[in-house]
Short mmCIF file of C-alpha atoms in Angstrom, two decimals:
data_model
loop_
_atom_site.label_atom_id
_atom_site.label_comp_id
_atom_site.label_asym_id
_atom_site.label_seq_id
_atom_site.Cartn_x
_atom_site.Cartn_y
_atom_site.Cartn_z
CA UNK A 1 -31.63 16.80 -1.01
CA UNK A 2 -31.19 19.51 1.88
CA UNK A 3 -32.05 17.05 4.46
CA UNK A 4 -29.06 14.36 2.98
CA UNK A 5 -26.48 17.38 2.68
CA UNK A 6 -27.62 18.54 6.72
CA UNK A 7 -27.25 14.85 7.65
CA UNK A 8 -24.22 14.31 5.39
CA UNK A 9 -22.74 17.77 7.18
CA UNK A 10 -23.78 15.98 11.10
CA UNK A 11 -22.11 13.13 10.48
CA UNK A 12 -18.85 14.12 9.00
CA UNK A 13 -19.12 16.52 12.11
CA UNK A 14 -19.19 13.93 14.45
CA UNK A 15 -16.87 11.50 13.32
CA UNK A 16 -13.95 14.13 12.82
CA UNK A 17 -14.87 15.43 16.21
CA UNK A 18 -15.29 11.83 17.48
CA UNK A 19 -11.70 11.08 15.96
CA UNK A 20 -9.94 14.14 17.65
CA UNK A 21 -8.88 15.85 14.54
CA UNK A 22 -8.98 19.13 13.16
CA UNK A 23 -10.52 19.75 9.50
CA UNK A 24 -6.68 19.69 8.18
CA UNK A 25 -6.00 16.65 10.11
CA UNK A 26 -9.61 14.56 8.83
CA UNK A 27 -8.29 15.32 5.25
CA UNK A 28 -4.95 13.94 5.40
CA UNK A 29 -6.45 10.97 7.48
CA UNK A 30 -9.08 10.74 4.67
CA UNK A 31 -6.27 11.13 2.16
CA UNK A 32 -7.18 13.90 0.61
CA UNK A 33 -5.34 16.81 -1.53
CA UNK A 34 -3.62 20.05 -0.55
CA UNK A 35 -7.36 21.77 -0.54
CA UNK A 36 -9.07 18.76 1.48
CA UNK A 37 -9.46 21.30 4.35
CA UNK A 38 -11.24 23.16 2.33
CA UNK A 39 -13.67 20.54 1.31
CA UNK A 40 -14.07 18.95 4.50
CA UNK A 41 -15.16 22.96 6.02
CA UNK A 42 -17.37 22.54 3.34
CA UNK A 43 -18.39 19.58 3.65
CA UNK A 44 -19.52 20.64 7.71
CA UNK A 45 -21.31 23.58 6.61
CA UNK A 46 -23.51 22.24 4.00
CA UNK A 47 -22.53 23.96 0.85
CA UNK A 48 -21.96 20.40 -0.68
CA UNK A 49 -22.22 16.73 0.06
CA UNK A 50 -19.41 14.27 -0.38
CA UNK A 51 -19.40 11.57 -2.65
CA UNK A 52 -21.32 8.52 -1.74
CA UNK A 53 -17.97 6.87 -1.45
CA UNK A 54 -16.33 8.95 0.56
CA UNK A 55 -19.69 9.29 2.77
CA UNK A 56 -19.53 5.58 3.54
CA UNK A 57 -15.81 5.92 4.37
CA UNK A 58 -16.40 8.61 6.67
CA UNK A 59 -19.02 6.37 8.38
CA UNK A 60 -17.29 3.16 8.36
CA UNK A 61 -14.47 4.87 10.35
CA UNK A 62 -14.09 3.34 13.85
CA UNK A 63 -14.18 6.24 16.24
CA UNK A 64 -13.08 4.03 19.47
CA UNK A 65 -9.65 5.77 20.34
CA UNK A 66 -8.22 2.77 22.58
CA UNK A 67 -5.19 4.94 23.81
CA UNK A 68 -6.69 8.59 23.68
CA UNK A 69 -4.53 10.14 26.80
CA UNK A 70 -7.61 12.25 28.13
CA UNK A 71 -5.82 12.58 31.96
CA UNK A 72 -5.42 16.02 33.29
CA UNK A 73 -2.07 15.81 35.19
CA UNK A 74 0.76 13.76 34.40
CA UNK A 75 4.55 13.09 35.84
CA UNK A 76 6.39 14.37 32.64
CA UNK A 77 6.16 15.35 29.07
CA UNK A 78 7.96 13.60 26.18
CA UNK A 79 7.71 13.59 22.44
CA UNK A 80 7.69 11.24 19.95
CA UNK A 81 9.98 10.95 17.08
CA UNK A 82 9.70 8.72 14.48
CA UNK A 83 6.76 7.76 16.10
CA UNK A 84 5.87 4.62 13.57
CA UNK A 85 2.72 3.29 15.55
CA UNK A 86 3.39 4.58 18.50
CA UNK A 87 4.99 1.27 19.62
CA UNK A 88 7.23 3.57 22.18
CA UNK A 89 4.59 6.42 22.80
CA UNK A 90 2.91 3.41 24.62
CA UNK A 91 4.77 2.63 27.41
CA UNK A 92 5.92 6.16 27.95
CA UNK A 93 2.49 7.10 28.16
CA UNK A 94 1.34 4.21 30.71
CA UNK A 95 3.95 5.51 33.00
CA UNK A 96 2.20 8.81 33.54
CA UNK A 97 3.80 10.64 30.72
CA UNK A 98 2.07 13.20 28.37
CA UNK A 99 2.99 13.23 24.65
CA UNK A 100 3.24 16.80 23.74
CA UNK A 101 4.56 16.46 20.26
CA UNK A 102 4.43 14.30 17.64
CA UNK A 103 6.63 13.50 14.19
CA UNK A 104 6.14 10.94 11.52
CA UNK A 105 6.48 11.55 7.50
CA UNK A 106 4.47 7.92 6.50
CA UNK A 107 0.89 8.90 5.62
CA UNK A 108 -0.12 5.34 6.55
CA UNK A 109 1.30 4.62 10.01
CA UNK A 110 0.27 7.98 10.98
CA UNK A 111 -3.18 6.66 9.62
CA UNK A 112 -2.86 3.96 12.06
CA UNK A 113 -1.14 6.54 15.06
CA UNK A 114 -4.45 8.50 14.73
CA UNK A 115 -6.25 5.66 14.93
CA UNK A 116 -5.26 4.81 18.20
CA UNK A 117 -3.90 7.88 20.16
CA UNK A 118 -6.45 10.57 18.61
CA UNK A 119 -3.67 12.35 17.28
CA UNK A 120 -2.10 13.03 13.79
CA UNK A 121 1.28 12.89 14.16
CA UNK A 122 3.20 15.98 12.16
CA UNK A 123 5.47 15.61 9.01
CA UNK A 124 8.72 15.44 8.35
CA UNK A 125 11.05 16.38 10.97
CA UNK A 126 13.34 18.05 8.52
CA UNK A 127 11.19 20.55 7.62
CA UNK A 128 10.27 21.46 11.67
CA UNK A 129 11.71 24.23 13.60
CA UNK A 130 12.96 23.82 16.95
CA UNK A 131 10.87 26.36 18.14
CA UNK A 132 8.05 25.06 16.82
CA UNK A 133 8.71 22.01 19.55
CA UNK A 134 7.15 22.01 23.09
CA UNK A 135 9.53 21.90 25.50
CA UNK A 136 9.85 18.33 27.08
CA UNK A 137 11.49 16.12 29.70
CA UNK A 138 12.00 13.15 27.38
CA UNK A 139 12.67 12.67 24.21
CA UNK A 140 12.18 9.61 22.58
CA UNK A 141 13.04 8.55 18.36
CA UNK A 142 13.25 4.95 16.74
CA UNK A 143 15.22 6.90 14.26
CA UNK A 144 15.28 5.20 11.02
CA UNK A 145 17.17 2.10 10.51
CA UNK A 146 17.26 1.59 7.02
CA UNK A 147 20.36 2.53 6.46
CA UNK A 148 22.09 0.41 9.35
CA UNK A 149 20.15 -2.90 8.66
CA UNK A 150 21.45 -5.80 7.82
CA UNK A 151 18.34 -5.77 5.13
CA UNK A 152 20.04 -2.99 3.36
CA UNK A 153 23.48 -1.42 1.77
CA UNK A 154 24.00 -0.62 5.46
CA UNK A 155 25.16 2.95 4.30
CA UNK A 156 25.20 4.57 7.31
CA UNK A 157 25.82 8.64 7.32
CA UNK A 158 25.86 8.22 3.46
CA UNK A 159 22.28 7.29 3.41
CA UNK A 160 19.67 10.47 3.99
CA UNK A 161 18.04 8.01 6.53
CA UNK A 162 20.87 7.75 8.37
CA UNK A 163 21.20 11.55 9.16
CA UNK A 164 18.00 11.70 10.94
CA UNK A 165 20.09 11.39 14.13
CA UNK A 166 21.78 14.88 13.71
CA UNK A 167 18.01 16.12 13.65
CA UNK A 168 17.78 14.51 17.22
CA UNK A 169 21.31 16.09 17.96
CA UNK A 170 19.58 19.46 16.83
CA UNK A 171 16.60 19.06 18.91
CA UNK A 172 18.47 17.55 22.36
CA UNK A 173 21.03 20.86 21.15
CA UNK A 174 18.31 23.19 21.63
CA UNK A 175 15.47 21.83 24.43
CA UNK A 176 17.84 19.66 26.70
CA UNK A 177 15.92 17.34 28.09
CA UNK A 178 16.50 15.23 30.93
CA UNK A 179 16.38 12.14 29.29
CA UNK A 180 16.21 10.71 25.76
CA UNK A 181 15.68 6.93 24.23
CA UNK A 182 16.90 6.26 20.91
CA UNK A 183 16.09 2.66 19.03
CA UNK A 184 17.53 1.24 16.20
CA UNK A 185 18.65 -2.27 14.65
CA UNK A 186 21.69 -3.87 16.19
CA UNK A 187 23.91 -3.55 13.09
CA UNK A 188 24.70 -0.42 14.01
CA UNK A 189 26.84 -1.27 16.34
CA UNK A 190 29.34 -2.75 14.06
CA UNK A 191 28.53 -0.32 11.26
CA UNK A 192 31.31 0.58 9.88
CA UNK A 193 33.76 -0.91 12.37
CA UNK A 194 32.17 0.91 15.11
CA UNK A 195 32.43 4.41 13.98
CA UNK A 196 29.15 5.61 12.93
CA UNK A 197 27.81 4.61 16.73
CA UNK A 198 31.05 6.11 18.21
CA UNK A 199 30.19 9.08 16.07
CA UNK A 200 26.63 9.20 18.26
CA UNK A 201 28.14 8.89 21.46
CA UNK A 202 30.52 11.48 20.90
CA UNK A 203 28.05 13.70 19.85
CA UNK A 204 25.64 12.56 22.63
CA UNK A 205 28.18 12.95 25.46
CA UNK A 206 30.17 16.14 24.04
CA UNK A 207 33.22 14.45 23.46
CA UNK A 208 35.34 15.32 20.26
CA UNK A 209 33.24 14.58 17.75
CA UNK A 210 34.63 14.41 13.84
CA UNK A 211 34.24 16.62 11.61
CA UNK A 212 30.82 16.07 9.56
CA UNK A 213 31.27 16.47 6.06
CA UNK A 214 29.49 19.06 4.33
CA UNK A 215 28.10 16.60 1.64
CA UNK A 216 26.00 14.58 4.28
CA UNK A 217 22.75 15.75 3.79
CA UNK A 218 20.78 16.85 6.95
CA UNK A 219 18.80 20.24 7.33
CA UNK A 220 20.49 23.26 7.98
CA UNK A 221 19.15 23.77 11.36
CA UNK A 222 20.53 20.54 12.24
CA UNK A 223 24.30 21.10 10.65
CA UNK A 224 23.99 24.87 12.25
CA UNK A 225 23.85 22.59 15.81
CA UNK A 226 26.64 20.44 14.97
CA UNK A 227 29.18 23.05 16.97
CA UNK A 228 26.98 22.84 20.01
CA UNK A 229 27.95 20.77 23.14
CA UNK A 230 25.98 18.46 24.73
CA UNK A 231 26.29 16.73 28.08
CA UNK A 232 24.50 13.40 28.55
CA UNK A 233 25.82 10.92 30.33
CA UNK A 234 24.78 7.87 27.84
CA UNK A 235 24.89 3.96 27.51
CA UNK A 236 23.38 1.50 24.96
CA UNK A 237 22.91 -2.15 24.76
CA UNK A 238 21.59 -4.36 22.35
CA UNK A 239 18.14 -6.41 23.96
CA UNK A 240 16.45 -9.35 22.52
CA UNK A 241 12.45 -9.55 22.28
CA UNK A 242 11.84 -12.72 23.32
CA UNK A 243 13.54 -12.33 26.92
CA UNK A 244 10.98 -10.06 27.65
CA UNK A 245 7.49 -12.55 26.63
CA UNK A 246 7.29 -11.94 23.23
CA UNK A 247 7.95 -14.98 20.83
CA UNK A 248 10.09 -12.89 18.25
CA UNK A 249 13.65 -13.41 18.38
CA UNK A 250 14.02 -9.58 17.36
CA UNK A 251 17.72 -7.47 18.49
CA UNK A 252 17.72 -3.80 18.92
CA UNK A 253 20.18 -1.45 20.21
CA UNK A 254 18.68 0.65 22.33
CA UNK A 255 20.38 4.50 23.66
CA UNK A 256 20.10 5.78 26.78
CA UNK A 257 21.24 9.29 27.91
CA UNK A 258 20.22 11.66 31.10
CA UNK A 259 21.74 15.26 31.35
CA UNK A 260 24.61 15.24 33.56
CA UNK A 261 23.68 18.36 35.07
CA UNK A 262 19.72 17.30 35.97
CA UNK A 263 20.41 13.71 36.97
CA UNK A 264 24.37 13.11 37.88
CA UNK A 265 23.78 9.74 39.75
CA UNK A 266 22.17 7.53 37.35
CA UNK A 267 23.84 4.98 36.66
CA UNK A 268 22.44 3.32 33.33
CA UNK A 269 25.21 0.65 32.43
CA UNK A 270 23.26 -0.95 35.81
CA UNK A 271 19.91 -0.03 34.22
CA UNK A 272 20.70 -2.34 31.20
CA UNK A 273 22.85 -5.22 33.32
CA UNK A 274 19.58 -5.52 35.24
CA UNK A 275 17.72 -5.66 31.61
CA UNK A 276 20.12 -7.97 30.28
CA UNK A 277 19.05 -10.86 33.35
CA UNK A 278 15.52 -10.97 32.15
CA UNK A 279 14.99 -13.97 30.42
CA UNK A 280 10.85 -15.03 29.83
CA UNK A 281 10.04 -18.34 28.00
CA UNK A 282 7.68 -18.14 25.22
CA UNK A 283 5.59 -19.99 22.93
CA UNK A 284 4.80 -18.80 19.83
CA UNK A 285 1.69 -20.70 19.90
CA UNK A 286 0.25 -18.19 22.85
CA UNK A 287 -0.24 -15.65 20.42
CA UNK A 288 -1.42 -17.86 17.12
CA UNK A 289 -4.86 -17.79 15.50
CA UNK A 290 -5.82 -21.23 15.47
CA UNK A 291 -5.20 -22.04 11.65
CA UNK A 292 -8.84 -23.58 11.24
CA UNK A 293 -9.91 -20.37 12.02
CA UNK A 294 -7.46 -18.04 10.05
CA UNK A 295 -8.91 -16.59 6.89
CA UNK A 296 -7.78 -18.83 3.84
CA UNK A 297 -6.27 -15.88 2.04
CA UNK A 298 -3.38 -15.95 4.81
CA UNK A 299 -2.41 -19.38 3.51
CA UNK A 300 0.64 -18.96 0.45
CA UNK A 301 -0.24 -20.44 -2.90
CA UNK A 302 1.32 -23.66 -4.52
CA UNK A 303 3.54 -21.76 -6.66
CA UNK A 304 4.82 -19.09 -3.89
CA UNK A 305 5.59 -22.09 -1.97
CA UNK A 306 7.08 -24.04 -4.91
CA UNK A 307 9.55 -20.33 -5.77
CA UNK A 308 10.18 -20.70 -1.80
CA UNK A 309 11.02 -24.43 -1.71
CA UNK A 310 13.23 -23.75 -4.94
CA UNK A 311 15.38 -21.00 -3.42
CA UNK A 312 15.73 -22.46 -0.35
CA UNK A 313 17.38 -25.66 -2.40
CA UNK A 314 19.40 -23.47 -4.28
CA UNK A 315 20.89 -21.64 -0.86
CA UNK A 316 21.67 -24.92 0.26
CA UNK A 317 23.52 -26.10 -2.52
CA UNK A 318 25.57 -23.03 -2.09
CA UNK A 319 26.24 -23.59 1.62
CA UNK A 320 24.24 -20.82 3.38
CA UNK A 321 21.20 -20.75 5.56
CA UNK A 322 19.04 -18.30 3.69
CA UNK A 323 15.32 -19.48 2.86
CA UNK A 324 12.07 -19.75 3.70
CA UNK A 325 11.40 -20.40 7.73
CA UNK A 326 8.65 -22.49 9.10
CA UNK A 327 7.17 -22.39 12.29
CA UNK A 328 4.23 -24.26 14.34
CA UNK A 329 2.89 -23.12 17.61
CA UNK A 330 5.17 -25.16 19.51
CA UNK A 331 7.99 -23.52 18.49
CA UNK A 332 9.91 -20.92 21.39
CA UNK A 333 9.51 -17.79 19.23
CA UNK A 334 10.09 -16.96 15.03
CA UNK A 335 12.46 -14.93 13.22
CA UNK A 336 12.60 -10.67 12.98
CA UNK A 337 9.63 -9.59 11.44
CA UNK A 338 10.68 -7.01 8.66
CA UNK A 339 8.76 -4.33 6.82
CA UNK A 340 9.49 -6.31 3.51
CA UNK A 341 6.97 -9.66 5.17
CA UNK A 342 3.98 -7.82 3.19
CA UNK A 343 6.05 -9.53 0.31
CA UNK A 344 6.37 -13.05 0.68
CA UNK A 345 6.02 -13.58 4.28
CA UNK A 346 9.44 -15.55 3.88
CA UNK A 347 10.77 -15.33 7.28
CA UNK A 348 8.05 -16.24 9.00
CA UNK A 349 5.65 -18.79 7.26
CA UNK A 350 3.60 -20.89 9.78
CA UNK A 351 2.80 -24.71 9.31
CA UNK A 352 -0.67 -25.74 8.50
CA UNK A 353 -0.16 -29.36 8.05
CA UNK A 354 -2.93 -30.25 10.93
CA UNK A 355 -5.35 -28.89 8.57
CA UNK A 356 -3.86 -30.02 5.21
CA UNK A 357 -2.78 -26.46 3.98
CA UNK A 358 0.09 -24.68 2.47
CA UNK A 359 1.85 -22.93 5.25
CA UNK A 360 0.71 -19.10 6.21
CA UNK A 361 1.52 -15.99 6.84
CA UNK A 362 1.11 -14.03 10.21
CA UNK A 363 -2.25 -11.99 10.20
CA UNK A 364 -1.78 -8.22 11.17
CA UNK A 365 -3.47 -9.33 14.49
CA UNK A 366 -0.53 -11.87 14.99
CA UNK A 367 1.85 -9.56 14.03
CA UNK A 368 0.97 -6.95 16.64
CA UNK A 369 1.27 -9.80 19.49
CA UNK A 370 4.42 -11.06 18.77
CA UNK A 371 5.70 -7.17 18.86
CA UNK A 372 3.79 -7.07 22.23
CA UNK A 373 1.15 -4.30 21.34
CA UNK A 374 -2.33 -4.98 23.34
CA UNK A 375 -5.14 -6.42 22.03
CA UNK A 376 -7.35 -3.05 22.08
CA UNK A 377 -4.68 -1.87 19.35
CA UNK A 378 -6.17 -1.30 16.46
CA UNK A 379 -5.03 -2.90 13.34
CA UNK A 380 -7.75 -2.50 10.57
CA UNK A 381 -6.93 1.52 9.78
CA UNK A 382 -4.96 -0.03 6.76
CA UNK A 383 -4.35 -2.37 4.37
CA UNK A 384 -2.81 -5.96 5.59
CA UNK A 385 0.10 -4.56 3.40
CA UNK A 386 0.61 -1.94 5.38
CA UNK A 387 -0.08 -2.83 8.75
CA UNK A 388 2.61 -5.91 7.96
CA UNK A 389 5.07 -2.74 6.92
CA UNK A 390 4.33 -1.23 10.32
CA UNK A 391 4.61 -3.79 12.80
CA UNK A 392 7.88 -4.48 10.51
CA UNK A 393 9.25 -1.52 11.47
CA UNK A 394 8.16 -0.86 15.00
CA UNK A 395 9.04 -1.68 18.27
CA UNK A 396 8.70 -4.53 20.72
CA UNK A 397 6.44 -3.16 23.12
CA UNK A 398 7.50 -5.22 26.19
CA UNK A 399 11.35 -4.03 26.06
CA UNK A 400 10.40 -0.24 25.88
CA UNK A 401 7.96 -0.76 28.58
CA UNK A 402 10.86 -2.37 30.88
CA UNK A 403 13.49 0.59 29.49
CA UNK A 404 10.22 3.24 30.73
CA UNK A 405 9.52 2.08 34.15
CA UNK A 406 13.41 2.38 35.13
CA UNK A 407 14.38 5.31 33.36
CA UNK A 408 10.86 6.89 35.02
CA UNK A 409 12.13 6.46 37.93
CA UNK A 410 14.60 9.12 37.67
CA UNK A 411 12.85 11.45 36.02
CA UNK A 412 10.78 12.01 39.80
CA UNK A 413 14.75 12.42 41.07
CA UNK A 414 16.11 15.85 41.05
CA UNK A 415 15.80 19.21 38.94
CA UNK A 416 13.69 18.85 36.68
CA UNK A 417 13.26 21.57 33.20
CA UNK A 418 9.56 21.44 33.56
CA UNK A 419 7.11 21.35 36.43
CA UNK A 420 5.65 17.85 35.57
CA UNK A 421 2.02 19.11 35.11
CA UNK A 422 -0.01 19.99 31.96
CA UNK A 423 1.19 23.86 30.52
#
């Protein structure tokens, strides 16, 4: 019995060290309680063995870290709000930039962050301090869209979700970084006939900016920052997916400020008229399973597909265009992949008549291509319900990337608020 508990104790050891976490950090990604540190401590010193359930979980975990940033010097330091996935950690990071902090409240995704980056991203962003952020030379947030979408009651400032930008405001308010990128779904810039978004620019670019009402929730660090002026010199545009090699016809606005004082001369309205000429053909086919080879529980039962066939009559009989969408791997690119596909898989169902099937849904793995994450991205830390949440509500990877490597190349231009290097 001493000899399982001592190799019970080595291996938990190993993996958690393997993984990059601390014993608070291996609980949560265990999903444990509020005293899983405690057991997990124990767990390392021998004092008691884990279940044999959660000993085969432990050693099932894959401890293979495909994005673990282990270089000693880097160009600049950004964090990552928001972070999903990581989906805009990624790029950031290939252009030689280190990730000093990280925040994310879904206990799944950051599952799935720590998965791949060897980190565990921290909580709500709410309940953070200021202080308690590293100073940084970029900060980046694909602040929650929920409350913008086109999915949704499109709320806005009346939604908690849609707050989360004054916690940006409160953080650019108190670090001033050089640069920021903020993502979100292109409804927001009609939302409200253009106010809410004027309402971030203002704030952004220290303009008169309205009086917030005291009712809209946000913390009170954040509404104690509302006073404070800011000075970014910003632009936005709204990008589709599938001009930069991804078959996803997917729109996002995407913000884009650098501090007047640090970087005067950049001229980002150019930065985003060069964006807006790239225009990549795609396939959707280039990043399909073949369907022979997908797993039959992908493929929809006969009475999903009946409910789908049966509302997509009834939306036609009323005039509109809402239904069920099919796809094959000829076709250019599919629809927006949304965190509700885990549901039905509605808006993007692919044919399987060369095989004499009901029509599919994406698999995780398909998912992650058509938002342009690499192949070494792991997938499996979750459920398929999950990871189809996740990849809903991420990023396509190929747009940030092309944002990154021109707004990098200012950060190397001028003052800068931090030396560059590890500190």
């Amino acid at each position: 019995m001493l000899d399982q508990i001592q190799s019970a104790s080595i291996t938990i050891r190993q993996k958690r060290e393997a993984l990059g976490l601390n014993q608070r950090e291996f609980a949560e990604f265990l999903g444990m309680g509020p005293c899983g540190e405690r057991t997990v401590s124990g767990w390392e010193r021998g004092e008691h063995r884990p279940s044999t359930s959660k000993l085969e979980l432990v050693r099932s975990l894959d401890v293979r870290i495909p994005f673990k940033d282990t270089r000693r010097k880097h160009s600049f330091r950004f964090i990552d709000l928001f972070a999903g996935i990581g989906g805009i950690r990624l790029p950031f990071q290939e252009a030689g930039g280190k990730c000093v902090f990280t925040s994310e409240w879904d206990k799944f995704s950051k599952k799935t962050y720590a998965s791949n980056f060897g980190e565990l991203p921290d909580g709500d962003i709410t309940a953070i301090s200021t202080s308690d952020i590293p100073e940084h030379d970029v900060l980046l947030a694909g602040f929650p869209c929920q409350a913008f979408s086109q999915a949704g009651l499109k709320q806005g400032f009346n939604d908690t979700r849609g707050t989360m930008f004054f916690e940006i405001q409160r953080i650019l308010a108190a670090h001033r970084p050089k640069a920021f990128l903020l993502e979100n779904v292109k409804q927001l810039k009609g939302h409200d006939c253009g106010r809410t978004l004027k309402t971030i620019l203002s704030t952004l670019r220290g303009e008169n900016v309205p009086e917030i009402p005291s009712d809209i929730p946000m913390s009170e660090e954040a509404r104690r920052s509302l006073g404070t002026k800011l000075n970014y010199n910003v632009d936005f545009r709204v990008l589709r997916a599938n001009n930069f090699g991804v078959p996803q016809k997917r729109e996002r606005i995407y913000i884009v400020g650098f501090d007047r004082d640090l970087a005067p001369d950049v001229d980002i309205k150019a930065m985003f008229d060069e964006l807006e000429k790239e225009q990549a053909k795609t396939r959707l086919g280039d990043v399909l399973e073949g369907n022979a080879s997908v797993d039959p529980k992908y493929t929809i039962s006969d009475r999903l597909l009946a409910g789908h066939e049966r509302r997509r009559r009834e939306h036609e009989a009323k005039g509109n265009g809402f239904g069920y969408s099919l796809f094959n791997a000829d076709s250019p690119y599919c629809n927006t992949i949304s965190a509700r596909y885990y549901k039905d898989g509605s808006e993007i169902l692919i044919d399987q008549s060369d095989i004499g099937r009901n029509p599919r849904k994406l698999t995780p793995r398909e998912c992650a291509r058509i938002q342009g994450f690499p192949e070494e991205f792991n997938v499996d830390a979750v459920s398929d319900a999950q990871a189809y949440r996740q990849f809903g509500n991420s990023v396509s990877v190929p747009v940030i990337r092309a944002i990154a490597n021109r707004m990098t190349q200012h950060l190397a231009e001028g003052p800068v608020r931090r030396t560059g290097t590890d500190g």
